[in-house]
C-alpha cells in the first residue's frame, strides 16, 4: 500500500517588530490565555460546546476569527482529554502568554517587500496592528516567498507567540497541487555523498547503476577558507563588527551556492524513473562507533546538513521523497566486492585492497549510499558487475553555466571484466 503525502509545512520565524508596540502583541497573547481558560471553564461546567464560541467572543478583546481559532484549539484539547483520558484534564487556571492563533488574511497578513523581505501585519487587537518583517532561516524564508508568489501554495493559520521572550510567528503552508510520493513507490534510488568540495551522486535501480555524477564546487571551499583567514585577522585586531559583517557575507555566499547545488541535485534526479533521494544521516553518525577522521572533517567543514535540507525540501516541491541511511562505512566499503577497510581509500582515490577495484572515492561512497537506500526500501540489491564512467561537472563562480567535463576511464580495474574506474 502506498500513500502520497500532502506537502504541509510549519515554518517558524522571529518577528522583527518595527511598529514599536511589542507589548500590544504580548497583551494579546495574555488575552488569548483568558479566552482559552474561559473556554475550558465553560466546557467543564457542561455548557453546550456549540454555544461556547459566541459566549467567549463577546467578552474577548481580540479579533473575532482569532478568538474563534483559540476557542477551537481549547475545545480540541478537551476533546483529546475525553478521547484519550491519559492526557490530563486541560487547566483553566494557568496564566501567562498563550499562542495567538489567526487565519491568513483575517487575523494576520504577509507581503513581499521591495527588498525581498516578508512583511507581516498581525491584528493583535481589533483595529490595532503589529507590523514588521520576518526573520528566520533561509530555507523557511525561501518556502514562504515561494508560497506568497505561487497559486500552488495555500497559506493557512499562523500562531504568534513568545519563545524565550522573543516574539515568533509559526506559519502553516500547504502545497495544493503537489504531493510527495511515498518512497516505497520509487523505482530509482539516488545516493548523495556530500563533501567539502563536491557532491557525488549515483542513481541505482533494480537493473543496476543508471548513472553517476560528481558536482565539483571548489569555490565554496576556497571562499570559506578565504573568509576564515580574513575573520581571524580582524578578530585579532579587535574589530568585532567587521568580523560579524564578514561572517554574514560568508554565510550568504555559501548559502547561495548550496541552493544552486541542491537545485542541480534535484534536477539531475528527476531524469530517472520515480526517484527517491537518499542521504547519510549525520546525526546518527555522531552516535556510531566508527567515527573516522573523514567524517569528523566533514561534519565541521561544510554545512552538510544545510545542503541535505535544501535538497530535501526542493525535492519535496517536485514530489520526490527522501530517505536517510546510517553513514557507517560508506566511504570505506568497496561497492564491487563489499570488502570494507579504511586503507581502501586514499583521499579521492579508492583502491580496493581485496579485489583491486579502483574508483573516484566519493562516487564509490555515493554507490554505497544508494545500495543502503535500496536495502532500506526492501528491494533486491542488483548485482554490480560494472560501474559507469564517472562524469564530472564543475559549478563555476558565475553559477550560471556548468561546463561538463567527461573524464576518461584512465585507470582500469584489476580484473579485466570491463569494470572501470577513474583517477582524479
Ligand atoms: Zn573490492
mmCIF file of C-alpha atoms and ligand atoms in Angstrom:
data_model
loop_
_atom_site.group_PDB
_atom_site.id
_atom_site.type_symbol
_atom_site.label_atom_id
_atom_site.label_comp_id
_atom_site.label_asym_id
_atom_site.label_seq_id
_atom_site.Cartn_x
_atom_site.Cartn_y
_atom_site.Cartn_z
ATOM 1 C CA UNK A 1 0.000 0.000 0.000
ATOM 2 C CA UNK A 2 1.313 3.395 -0.830
ATOM 3 C CA UNK A 3 0.265 6.785 0.408
ATOM 4 C CA UNK A 4 1.293 10.062 -1.040
ATOM 5 C CA UNK A 5 1.647 12.805 1.497
ATOM 6 C CA UNK A 6 0.211 16.274 1.276
ATOM 7 C CA UNK A 7 3.008 18.766 1.382
ATOM 8 C CA UNK A 8 2.310 20.669 4.605
ATOM 9 C CA UNK A 9 4.907 22.607 6.495
ATOM 10 C CA UNK A 10 5.034 24.738 9.602
ATOM 11 C CA UNK A 11 7.590 27.487 9.185
ATOM 12 C CA UNK A 12 8.966 29.219 12.268
ATOM 13 C CA UNK A 13 10.078 32.833 12.136
ATOM 14 C CA UNK A 14 11.224 35.510 14.527
ATOM 15 C CA UNK A 15 9.284 38.758 14.436
ATOM 16 C CA UNK A 16 11.306 41.870 13.820
ATOM 17 C CA UNK A 17 8.624 44.256 15.086
ATOM 18 C CA UNK A 18 9.005 47.700 13.540
ATOM 19 C CA UNK A 19 5.765 49.279 14.754
ATOM 20 C CA UNK A 20 7.267 49.705 18.206
ATOM 21 C CA UNK A 21 4.390 48.012 20.022
ATOM 22 C CA UNK A 22 5.660 44.612 21.069
ATOM 23 C CA UNK A 23 3.723 44.999 24.340
ATOM 24 C CA UNK A 24 0.473 45.072 22.338
ATOM 25 C CA UNK A 25 1.298 41.627 20.962
ATOM 26 C CA UNK A 26 2.202 40.389 24.410
ATOM 27 C CA UNK A 27 -1.089 41.700 25.811
ATOM 28 C CA UNK A 28 -2.921 39.887 23.037
ATOM 29 C CA UNK A 29 -1.255 36.588 23.978
ATOM 30 C CA UNK A 30 -2.429 37.164 27.568
ATOM 31 C CA UNK A 31 -5.921 37.813 26.227
ATOM 32 C CA UNK A 32 -5.638 34.575 24.236
ATOM 33 C CA UNK A 33 -4.837 32.841 27.532
ATOM 34 C CA UNK A 34 -8.009 34.146 29.138
ATOM 35 C CA UNK A 35 -10.052 33.071 26.090
ATOM 36 C CA UNK A 36 -8.526 29.627 26.401
ATOM 37 C CA UNK A 37 -9.211 29.472 30.139
ATOM 38 C CA UNK A 38 -12.773 30.696 29.766
ATOM 39 C CA UNK A 39 -13.484 28.105 27.059
ATOM 40 C CA UNK A 40 -12.150 25.277 29.210
ATOM 41 C CA UNK A 41 -14.054 26.571 32.245
ATOM 42 C CA UNK A 42 -17.367 26.687 30.352
ATOM 43 C CA UNK A 43 -16.773 23.246 28.832
ATOM 44 C CA UNK A 44 -16.103 21.809 32.285
ATOM 45 C CA UNK A 45 -19.322 23.462 33.506
ATOM 46 C CA UNK A 46 -21.182 21.487 30.886
ATOM 47 C CA UNK A 47 -22.104 24.395 28.637
ATOM 48 C CA UNK A 48 -23.086 23.239 25.141
ATOM 49 C CA UNK A 49 -19.902 23.379 23.059
ATOM 50 C CA UNK A 50 -21.744 24.993 20.160
ATOM 51 C CA UNK A 51 -22.704 27.908 22.376
ATOM 52 C CA UNK A 52 -19.219 28.483 23.754
ATOM 53 C CA UNK A 53 -17.619 30.383 20.839
ATOM 54 C CA UNK A 54 -20.205 33.176 20.896
ATOM 55 C CA UNK A 55 -20.249 33.474 24.646
ATOM 56 C CA UNK A 56 -16.475 33.777 24.818
ATOM 57 C CA UNK A 57 -16.184 36.051 21.788
ATOM 58 C CA UNK A 58 -18.496 38.649 23.316
ATOM 59 C CA UNK A 59 -16.057 39.340 26.134
ATOM 60 C CA UNK A 60 -12.775 38.868 24.341
ATOM 61 C CA UNK A 61 -10.722 41.833 23.290
ATOM 62 C CA UNK A 62 -9.364 40.071 20.206
ATOM 63 C CA UNK A 63 -10.195 39.972 16.515
ATOM 64 C CA UNK A 64 -13.209 37.685 16.155
ATOM 65 C CA UNK A 65 -11.689 34.975 13.994
ATOM 66 C CA UNK A 66 -8.657 34.864 16.267
ATOM 67 C CA UNK A 67 -10.936 34.278 19.257
ATOM 68 C CA UNK A 68 -12.663 31.510 17.306
ATOM 69 C CA UNK A 69 -9.344 29.854 16.497
ATOM 70 C CA UNK A 70 -8.257 29.928 20.156
ATOM 71 C CA UNK A 71 -11.653 28.579 21.287
ATOM 72 C CA UNK A 72 -11.388 25.795 18.705
ATOM 73 C CA UNK A 73 -7.944 24.885 19.991
ATOM 74 C CA UNK A 74 -9.167 24.789 23.595
ATOM 75 C CA UNK A 75 -12.120 22.594 22.661
ATOM 76 C CA UNK A 76 -9.714 20.384 20.738
ATOM 77 C CA UNK A 77 -7.711 19.946 23.944
ATOM 78 C CA UNK A 78 -10.909 18.978 25.798
ATOM 79 C CA UNK A 79 -11.825 16.520 23.098
ATOM 80 C CA UNK A 80 -8.394 14.913 23.308
ATOM 81 C CA UNK A 81 -8.847 14.633 27.022
ATOM 82 C CA UNK A 82 -12.156 12.815 26.649
ATOM 83 C CA UNK A 83 -10.868 10.541 23.926
ATOM 84 C CA UNK A 84 -7.532 9.668 25.480
ATOM 85 C CA UNK A 85 -8.003 10.427 29.116
ATOM 86 C CA UNK A 86 -4.357 9.884 29.984
ATOM 87 C CA UNK A 87 -3.643 13.320 28.521
ATOM 88 C CA UNK A 88 -4.611 15.066 31.743
ATOM 89 C CA UNK A 89 -7.543 17.399 32.010
ATOM 90 C CA UNK A 90 -6.825 20.800 30.459
ATOM 91 C CA UNK A 91 -6.392 23.506 33.051
ATOM 92 C CA UNK A 92 -8.368 26.733 33.054
ATOM 93 C CA UNK A 93 -6.294 28.432 35.731
ATOM 94 C CA UNK A 94 -2.880 28.755 34.095
ATOM 95 C CA UNK A 95 -1.646 32.224 33.371
ATOM 96 C CA UNK A 96 0.943 33.690 31.059
ATOM 97 C CA UNK A 97 1.026 34.024 27.281
ATOM 98 C CA UNK A 98 -0.917 31.666 25.033
ATOM 99 C CA UNK A 99 -0.280 31.471 21.264
ATOM 100 C CA UNK A 100 -2.404 33.865 19.296
ATOM 101 C CA UNK A 101 -3.881 31.789 16.517
ATOM 102 C CA UNK A 102 -5.017 33.578 13.394
ATOM 103 C CA UNK A 103 -6.396 32.921 9.915
ATOM 104 C CA UNK A 104 -4.423 34.225 6.981
ATOM 105 C CA UNK A 105 -5.793 37.497 5.619
ATOM 106 C CA UNK A 106 -8.106 37.785 8.625
ATOM 107 C CA UNK A 107 -6.040 37.798 11.782
ATOM 108 C CA UNK A 108 -2.708 38.302 10.031
ATOM 109 C CA UNK A 109 -1.301 39.162 6.666
ATOM 110 C CA UNK A 110 2.001 38.740 4.818
ATOM 111 C CA UNK A 111 3.514 40.507 1.833
ATOM 112 C CA UNK A 112 6.783 40.722 -0.054
ATOM 113 C CA UNK A 113 8.691 43.982 0.264
ATOM 114 C CA UNK A 114 10.795 45.571 -2.448
ATOM 115 C CA UNK A 115 13.886 44.470 -0.534
ATOM 116 C CA UNK A 116 12.836 40.856 -0.791
ATOM 117 C CA UNK A 117 11.797 40.616 2.859
ATOM 118 C CA UNK A 118 8.495 39.210 4.026
ATOM 119 C CA UNK A 119 6.485 41.866 5.872
ATOM 120 C CA UNK A 120 3.878 40.819 8.420
ATOM 121 C CA UNK A 121 0.846 42.536 9.885
ATOM 122 C CA UNK A 122 -0.825 40.891 12.846
ATOM 123 C CA UNK A 123 -4.167 42.133 14.124
ATOM 124 C CA UNK A 124 -3.298 41.807 17.770
ATOM 125 C CA UNK A 125 -6.418 43.603 18.931
ATOM 126 C CA UNK A 126 -9.375 44.905 16.938
ATOM 127 C CA UNK A 127 -8.067 47.715 14.696
ATOM 128 C CA UNK A 128 -4.635 47.518 16.293
ATOM 129 C CA UNK A 129 -1.792 46.010 14.343
ATOM 130 C CA UNK A 130 1.735 44.881 14.953
ATOM 131 C CA UNK A 131 3.901 45.182 11.855
ATOM 132 C CA UNK A 132 7.454 44.438 10.795
ATOM 133 C CA UNK A 133 9.434 41.840 8.864
ATOM 134 C CA UNK A 134 10.032 38.143 9.431
ATOM 135 C CA UNK A 135 13.478 36.832 10.280
ATOM 136 C CA UNK A 136 14.308 33.189 10.006
ATOM 137 C CA UNK A 137 16.294 30.512 8.293
ATOM 138 C CA UNK A 138 16.991 30.956 4.655
ATOM 139 C CA UNK A 139 15.102 27.767 3.851
ATOM 140 C CA UNK A 140 11.949 28.858 5.650
ATOM 141 C CA UNK A 141 12.015 32.299 4.067
ATOM 142 C CA UNK A 142 12.554 30.718 0.679
ATOM 143 C CA UNK A 143 9.492 28.496 1.070
ATOM 144 C CA UNK A 144 7.330 31.348 2.314
ATOM 145 C CA UNK A 145 8.387 33.658 -0.513
ATOM 146 C CA UNK A 146 7.538 30.918 -2.988
ATOM 147 C CA UNK A 147 4.193 30.393 -1.265
ATOM 148 C CA UNK A 148 3.344 34.093 -1.460
ATOM 149 C CA UNK A 149 4.020 34.239 -5.178
ATOM 150 C CA UNK A 150 2.564 30.946 -6.319
ATOM 151 C CA UNK A 151 -1.009 29.738 -6.709
ATOM 152 C CA UNK A 152 0.212 26.265 -5.922
ATOM 153 C CA UNK A 153 0.552 27.164 -2.274
ATOM 154 C CA UNK A 154 -2.005 27.956 0.331
ATOM 155 C CA UNK A 155 -1.001 29.910 3.402
ATOM 156 C CA UNK A 156 -3.011 28.754 6.389
ATOM 157 C CA UNK A 157 -3.311 29.616 10.052
ATOM 158 C CA UNK A 158 -0.398 31.032 11.989
ATOM 159 C CA UNK A 159 0.432 31.347 15.653
ATOM 160 C CA UNK A 160 2.086 34.382 17.184
ATOM 161 C CA UNK A 161 3.789 33.521 20.436
ATOM 162 C CA UNK A 162 6.665 34.328 22.735
ATOM 163 C CA UNK A 163 9.526 31.897 22.959
ATOM 164 C CA UNK A 164 12.278 32.775 25.452
ATOM 165 C CA UNK A 165 10.909 36.309 25.448
ATOM 166 C CA UNK A 166 11.246 36.565 21.681
ATOM 167 C CA UNK A 167 8.189 37.134 19.524
ATOM 168 C CA UNK A 168 7.729 34.422 16.908
ATOM 169 C CA UNK A 169 5.301 33.576 14.155
ATOM 170 C CA UNK A 170 4.696 29.960 13.132
ATOM 171 C CA UNK A 171 3.050 29.796 9.721
ATOM 172 C CA UNK A 172 1.346 26.759 8.179
ATOM 173 C CA UNK A 173 1.677 26.349 4.425
ATOM 174 C CA UNK A 174 0.245 23.628 2.185
ATOM 175 C CA UNK A 175 1.113 22.845 -1.373
ATOM 176 C CA UNK A 176 -2.260 22.243 -3.000
ATOM 177 C CA UNK A 177 -1.006 20.740 -6.251
ATOM 178 C CA UNK A 178 1.837 18.664 -5.121
ATOM 179 C CA UNK A 179 2.030 15.590 -3.006
ATOM 180 C CA UNK A 180 5.218 13.841 -2.081
ATOM 181 C CA UNK A 181 5.204 10.333 -3.476
ATOM 182 C CA UNK A 182 5.505 7.521 -0.962
ATOM 183 C CA UNK A 183 9.127 6.412 -1.017
ATOM 184 C CA UNK A 184 8.035 2.773 -1.240
ATOM 185 C CA UNK A 185 6.617 3.670 -4.624
ATOM 186 C CA UNK A 186 10.072 4.570 -6.035
ATOM 187 C CA UNK A 187 11.909 2.889 -8.910
ATOM 188 C CA UNK A 188 15.289 4.593 -8.622
ATOM 189 C CA UNK A 189 17.373 5.443 -5.594
ATOM 190 C CA UNK A 190 19.763 8.394 -5.839
ATOM 191 C CA UNK A 191 22.612 8.160 -3.318
ATOM 192 C CA UNK A 192 24.048 11.559 -2.357
ATOM 193 C CA UNK A 193 27.528 11.830 -0.863
ATOM 194 C CA UNK A 194 28.237 15.375 0.348
ATOM 195 C CA UNK A 195 31.840 16.536 0.709
ATOM 196 C CA UNK A 196 33.731 19.724 1.327
ATOM 197 C CA UNK A 197 34.354 20.434 -2.332
ATOM 198 C CA UNK A 198 31.915 18.217 -4.204
ATOM 199 C CA UNK A 199 28.804 16.144 -4.065
ATOM 200 C CA UNK A 200 28.742 12.683 -5.652
ATOM 201 C CA UNK A 201 25.503 11.186 -6.977
ATOM 202 C CA UNK A 202 24.624 7.679 -8.070
ATOM 203 C CA UNK A 203 21.273 6.548 -9.431
ATOM 204 C CA UNK A 204 20.550 2.893 -8.776
ATOM 205 C CA UNK A 205 17.557 0.902 -9.975
ATOM 206 C CA UNK A 206 16.799 -2.797 -9.795
ATOM 207 C CA UNK A 207 18.590 -3.120 -13.124
ATOM 208 C CA UNK A 208 21.825 -1.712 -11.762
ATOM 209 C CA UNK A 209 23.523 1.656 -11.815
ATOM 210 C CA UNK A 210 21.801 4.087 -14.168
ATOM 211 C CA UNK A 211 24.320 6.896 -13.936
ATOM 212 C CA UNK A 212 26.809 8.694 -11.675
ATOM 213 C CA UNK A 213 27.723 12.335 -11.427
ATOM 214 C CA UNK A 214 30.218 14.302 -9.367
ATOM 215 C CA UNK A 215 29.421 18.002 -8.968
ATOM 216 C CA UNK A 216 32.579 19.874 -8.006
ATOM 217 C CA UNK A 217 32.272 23.176 -6.178
ATOM 218 C CA UNK A 218 35.857 24.092 -5.267
ATOM 219 C CA UNK A 219 34.970 27.777 -4.871
ATOM 220 C CA UNK A 220 32.852 27.097 -1.790
ATOM 221 C CA UNK A 221 35.834 25.547 -0.051
ATOM 222 C CA UNK A 222 38.119 28.269 -1.348
ATOM 223 C CA UNK A 223 35.865 31.122 -0.236
ATOM 224 C CA UNK A 224 35.264 29.614 3.181
ATOM 225 C CA UNK A 225 38.987 29.368 3.768
ATOM 226 C CA UNK A 226 39.497 32.908 2.498
ATOM 227 C CA UNK A 227 36.795 34.277 4.805
ATOM 228 C CA UNK A 228 38.153 32.260 7.688
ATOM 229 C CA UNK A 229 41.553 33.911 7.308
ATOM 230 C CA UNK A 230 40.045 37.372 6.981
ATOM 231 C CA UNK A 231 37.845 36.893 10.007
ATOM 232 C CA UNK A 232 40.786 35.722 12.091
ATOM 233 C CA UNK A 233 42.755 38.790 11.110
ATOM 234 C CA UNK A 234 40.071 41.336 12.059
ATOM 235 C CA UNK A 235 39.252 39.411 15.203
ATOM 236 C CA UNK A 236 42.857 39.611 16.320
ATOM 237 C CA UNK A 237 42.704 43.342 15.643
ATOM 238 C CA UNK A 238 39.644 43.542 17.890
ATOM 239 C CA UNK A 239 37.301 44.623 15.117
ATOM 240 C CA UNK A 240 34.290 42.576 16.053
ATOM 241 C CA UNK A 241 31.780 44.429 13.912
ATOM 242 C CA UNK A 242 33.837 43.768 10.765
ATOM 243 C CA UNK A 243 34.119 40.170 11.872
ATOM 244 C CA UNK A 244 30.322 39.902 12.035
ATOM 245 C CA UNK A 245 29.916 41.549 8.651
ATOM 246 C CA UNK A 246 32.350 39.108 7.105
ATOM 247 C CA UNK A 247 30.587 36.206 8.736
ATOM 248 C CA UNK A 248 27.275 37.393 7.302
ATOM 249 C CA UNK A 249 28.808 37.745 3.868
ATOM 250 C CA UNK A 250 30.382 34.316 4.011
ATOM 251 C CA UNK A 251 27.120 32.793 5.128
ATOM 252 C CA UNK A 252 25.200 34.396 2.265
ATOM 253 C CA UNK A 253 27.797 33.274 -0.238
ATOM 254 C CA UNK A 254 27.799 29.690 0.988
ATOM 255 C CA UNK A 255 24.021 29.509 1.237
ATOM 256 C CA UNK A 256 23.584 30.879 -2.244
ATOM 257 C CA UNK A 257 25.966 28.264 -3.648
ATOM 258 C CA UNK A 258 24.410 25.455 -1.665
ATOM 259 C CA UNK A 259 20.993 26.423 -3.034
ATOM 260 C CA UNK A 260 22.338 26.167 -6.563
ATOM 261 C CA UNK A 261 23.968 22.817 -5.902
ATOM 262 C CA UNK A 262 20.819 21.458 -4.278
ATOM 263 C CA UNK A 263 18.751 22.566 -7.277
ATOM 264 C CA UNK A 264 21.229 20.784 -9.514
ATOM 265 C CA UNK A 265 20.893 17.565 -7.499
ATOM 266 C CA UNK A 266 17.101 17.631 -7.745
ATOM 267 C CA UNK A 267 17.140 18.363 -11.485
ATOM 268 C CA UNK A 268 19.585 15.553 -12.108
ATOM 269 C CA UNK A 269 17.481 13.132 -10.057
ATOM 270 C CA UNK A 270 14.303 13.979 -11.944
ATOM 271 C CA UNK A 271 15.537 12.326 -15.156
ATOM 272 C CA UNK A 272 15.169 8.887 -13.561
ATOM 273 C CA UNK A 273 12.005 6.890 -13.096
ATOM 274 C CA UNK A 274 10.324 7.604 -9.739
ATOM 275 C CA UNK A 275 13.430 8.695 -7.839
ATOM 276 C CA UNK A 276 13.967 8.639 -4.095
ATOM 277 C CA UNK A 277 16.914 10.728 -2.884
ATOM 278 C CA UNK A 278 18.971 9.119 -0.126
ATOM 279 C CA UNK A 279 21.280 10.942 2.279
ATOM 280 C CA UNK A 280 23.554 9.923 5.068
ATOM 281 C CA UNK A 281 22.047 10.696 8.426
ATOM 282 C CA UNK A 282 24.944 12.549 10.002
ATOM 283 C CA UNK A 283 23.106 12.789 13.287
ATOM 284 C CA UNK A 284 23.258 9.046 13.539
ATOM 285 C CA UNK A 285 26.948 9.180 12.780
ATOM 286 C CA UNK A 286 27.701 11.042 15.981
ATOM 287 C CA UNK A 287 26.403 8.101 17.975
ATOM 288 C CA UNK A 288 28.051 5.421 15.925
ATOM 289 C CA UNK A 289 31.256 3.704 16.951
ATOM 290 C CA UNK A 290 33.487 4.078 13.944
ATOM 291 C CA UNK A 291 33.536 7.806 13.726
ATOM 292 C CA UNK A 292 36.513 8.168 11.428
ATOM 293 C CA UNK A 293 38.573 11.228 10.719
ATOM 294 C CA UNK A 294 36.991 11.759 7.340
ATOM 295 C CA UNK A 295 33.536 12.094 8.863
ATOM 296 C CA UNK A 296 34.917 14.304 11.595
ATOM 297 C CA UNK A 297 36.303 16.618 8.986
ATOM 298 C CA UNK A 298 33.114 16.538 7.013
ATOM 299 C CA UNK A 299 30.968 17.427 9.997
ATOM 300 C CA UNK A 300 32.957 20.553 10.620
ATOM 301 C CA UNK A 301 33.901 21.730 7.198
ATOM 302 C CA UNK A 302 30.701 22.446 5.430
ATOM 303 C CA UNK A 303 27.091 22.955 6.383
ATOM 304 C CA UNK A 304 26.313 19.478 5.109
ATOM 305 C CA UNK A 305 23.044 19.351 6.829
ATOM 306 C CA UNK A 306 22.050 22.602 5.175
ATOM 307 C CA UNK A 307 22.761 21.137 1.753
ATOM 308 C CA UNK A 308 20.851 17.980 2.619
ATOM 309 C CA UNK A 309 17.964 20.026 3.938
ATOM 310 C CA UNK A 310 17.818 22.359 0.922
ATOM 311 C CA UNK A 311 17.905 19.367 -1.398
ATOM 312 C CA UNK A 312 15.273 17.521 0.568
ATOM 313 C CA UNK A 313 12.734 20.335 0.550
ATOM 314 C CA UNK A 314 13.402 21.278 -3.050
ATOM 315 C CA UNK A 315 12.859 17.619 -3.922
ATOM 316 C CA UNK A 316 9.606 17.547 -1.978
ATOM 317 C CA UNK A 317 8.381 20.504 -4.050
ATOM 318 C CA UNK A 318 8.797 18.236 -7.055
ATOM 319 C CA UNK A 319 7.019 15.369 -5.316
ATOM 320 C CA UNK A 320 10.265 13.463 -4.789
ATOM 321 C CA UNK A 321 10.647 11.666 -1.457
ATOM 322 C CA UNK A 322 13.875 11.457 0.530
ATOM 323 C CA UNK A 323 15.271 8.776 2.829
ATOM 324 C CA UNK A 324 18.115 8.698 5.315
ATOM 325 C CA UNK A 325 20.592 5.914 5.966
ATOM 326 C CA UNK A 326 23.279 5.228 8.538
ATOM 327 C CA UNK A 327 26.576 6.555 7.131
ATOM 328 C CA UNK A 328 28.738 3.906 8.726
ATOM 329 C CA UNK A 329 31.485 2.613 6.366
ATOM 330 C CA UNK A 330 30.009 4.233 3.259
ATOM 331 C CA UNK A 331 33.422 5.655 2.401
ATOM 332 C CA UNK A 332 35.443 2.523 3.150
ATOM 333 C CA UNK A 333 33.347 -0.205 1.590
ATOM 334 C CA UNK A 334 34.163 -1.490 -1.876
ATOM 335 C CA UNK A 335 30.966 -1.213 -3.920
ATOM 336 C CA UNK A 336 32.020 -4.143 -6.112
ATOM 337 C CA UNK A 337 33.050 -6.834 -3.646
ATOM 338 C CA UNK A 338 31.900 -5.400 -0.334
ATOM 339 C CA UNK A 339 35.358 -5.534 1.249
ATOM 340 C CA UNK A 340 35.492 -2.834 3.926
ATOM 341 C CA UNK A 341 38.759 -1.362 5.101
ATOM 342 C CA UNK A 342 39.956 2.150 5.793
ATOM 343 C CA UNK A 343 43.053 1.593 3.664
ATOM 344 C CA UNK A 344 40.829 1.117 0.602
ATOM 345 C CA UNK A 345 40.636 4.841 0.399
ATOM 346 C CA UNK A 346 43.283 7.438 -0.113
ATOM 347 C CA UNK A 347 41.769 10.897 -0.481
ATOM 348 C CA UNK A 348 39.871 10.970 -3.775
ATOM 349 C CA UNK A 349 41.255 7.616 -4.875
ATOM 350 C CA UNK A 350 39.606 4.357 -3.978
ATOM 351 C CA UNK A 351 41.581 1.180 -4.473
ATOM 352 C CA UNK A 352 40.095 -1.993 -3.026
ATOM 353 C CA UNK A 353 42.674 -3.991 -1.075
ATOM 354 C CA UNK A 354 40.796 -7.163 -1.872
ATOM 355 C CA UNK A 355 39.510 -7.106 -5.459
ATOM 356 C CA UNK A 356 41.585 -4.219 -6.817
ATOM 357 C CA UNK A 357 38.573 -2.199 -7.918
ATOM 358 C CA UNK A 358 39.518 1.431 -8.491
ATOM 359 C CA UNK A 359 37.188 4.374 -8.409
ATOM 360 C CA UNK A 360 36.702 8.012 -7.539
ATOM 361 C CA UNK A 361 36.244 7.564 -3.812
ATOM 362 C CA UNK A 362 33.296 9.925 -3.411
ATOM 363 C CA UNK A 363 31.457 8.325 -6.294
ATOM 364 C CA UNK A 364 32.083 4.971 -4.625
ATOM 365 C CA UNK A 365 30.592 6.329 -1.412
ATOM 366 C CA UNK A 366 27.506 7.500 -3.304
ATOM 367 C CA UNK A 367 27.109 3.969 -4.720
ATOM 368 C CA UNK A 368 27.241 2.578 -1.189
ATOM 369 C CA UNK A 369 24.687 5.138 -0.019
ATOM 370 C CA UNK A 370 22.383 4.176 -2.896
ATOM 371 C CA UNK A 371 22.818 0.472 -2.041
ATOM 372 C CA UNK A 372 21.867 1.167 1.567
ATOM 373 C CA UNK A 373 18.873 3.113 0.303
ATOM 374 C CA UNK A 374 17.774 0.161 -1.831
ATOM 375 C CA UNK A 375 18.050 -2.121 1.197
ATOM 376 C CA UNK A 376 16.055 0.339 3.248
ATOM 377 C CA UNK A 377 13.279 0.203 0.649
ATOM 378 C CA UNK A 378 13.456 -3.604 0.808
ATOM 379 C CA UNK A 379 14.311 -4.129 -2.844
ATOM 380 C CA UNK A 380 16.793 -6.661 -4.042
ATOM 381 C CA UNK A 381 20.199 -5.121 -4.475
ATOM 382 C CA UNK A 382 21.173 -5.648 -8.121
ATOM 383 C CA UNK A 383 24.496 -7.288 -8.922
ATOM 384 C CA UNK A 384 27.008 -4.557 -9.690
ATOM 385 C CA UNK A 385 29.102 -6.038 -12.456
ATOM 386 C CA UNK A 386 30.353 -2.762 -13.767
ATOM 387 C CA UNK A 387 30.196 0.874 -12.842
ATOM 388 C CA UNK A 388 29.689 3.590 -15.429
ATOM 389 C CA UNK A 389 32.433 6.100 -16.039
ATOM 390 C CA UNK A 390 32.220 8.982 -13.617
ATOM 391 C CA UNK A 391 31.042 12.212 -15.146
ATOM 392 C CA UNK A 392 32.072 15.436 -13.518
ATOM 393 C CA UNK A 393 30.649 18.893 -13.748
ATOM 394 C CA UNK A 394 32.123 21.932 -12.150
ATOM 395 C CA UNK A 395 29.998 24.704 -10.740
ATOM 396 C CA UNK A 396 31.799 27.871 -11.629
ATOM 397 C CA UNK A 397 31.751 31.060 -9.606
ATOM 398 C CA UNK A 398 29.337 32.614 -12.095
ATOM 399 C CA UNK A 399 26.991 29.795 -11.211
ATOM 400 C CA UNK A 400 25.092 30.094 -14.451
ATOM 401 C CA UNK A 401 26.947 27.666 -16.642
ATOM 402 C CA UNK A 402 28.020 24.163 -15.908
ATOM 403 C CA UNK A 403 30.847 23.027 -18.055
ATOM 404 C CA UNK A 404 30.629 19.273 -18.324
ATOM 405 C CA UNK A 405 33.984 17.613 -18.262
ATOM 406 C CA UNK A 406 33.754 13.971 -19.142
ATOM 407 C CA UNK A 407 36.603 12.164 -17.509
ATOM 408 C CA UNK A 408 38.265 9.422 -19.426
ATOM 409 C CA UNK A 409 38.457 5.976 -17.913
ATOM 410 C CA UNK A 410 42.158 6.368 -17.334
ATOM 411 C CA UNK A 411 42.515 3.635 -14.790
ATOM 412 C CA UNK A 412 41.197 0.174 -15.319
ATOM 413 C CA UNK A 413 40.178 -2.132 -12.580
ATOM 414 C CA UNK A 414 42.401 -5.011 -11.647
ATOM 415 C CA UNK A 415 40.088 -7.565 -13.181
ATOM 416 C CA UNK A 416 39.730 -7.500 -16.920
ATOM 417 C CA UNK A 417 35.973 -7.798 -16.910
ATOM 418 C CA UNK A 418 35.039 -4.345 -18.012
ATOM 419 C CA UNK A 419 34.998 -2.761 -14.618
ATOM 420 C CA UNK A 420 36.137 0.771 -14.832
ATOM 421 C CA UNK A 421 37.303 3.431 -12.534
ATOM 422 C CA UNK A 422 38.760 6.859 -12.916
ATOM 423 C CA UNK A 423 41.622 8.727 -11.464
ATOM 424 C CA UNK A 424 41.203 12.326 -10.427
HETATM 425 ZN ZN1 LIG B 1 36.577 -4.801 -3.792
#
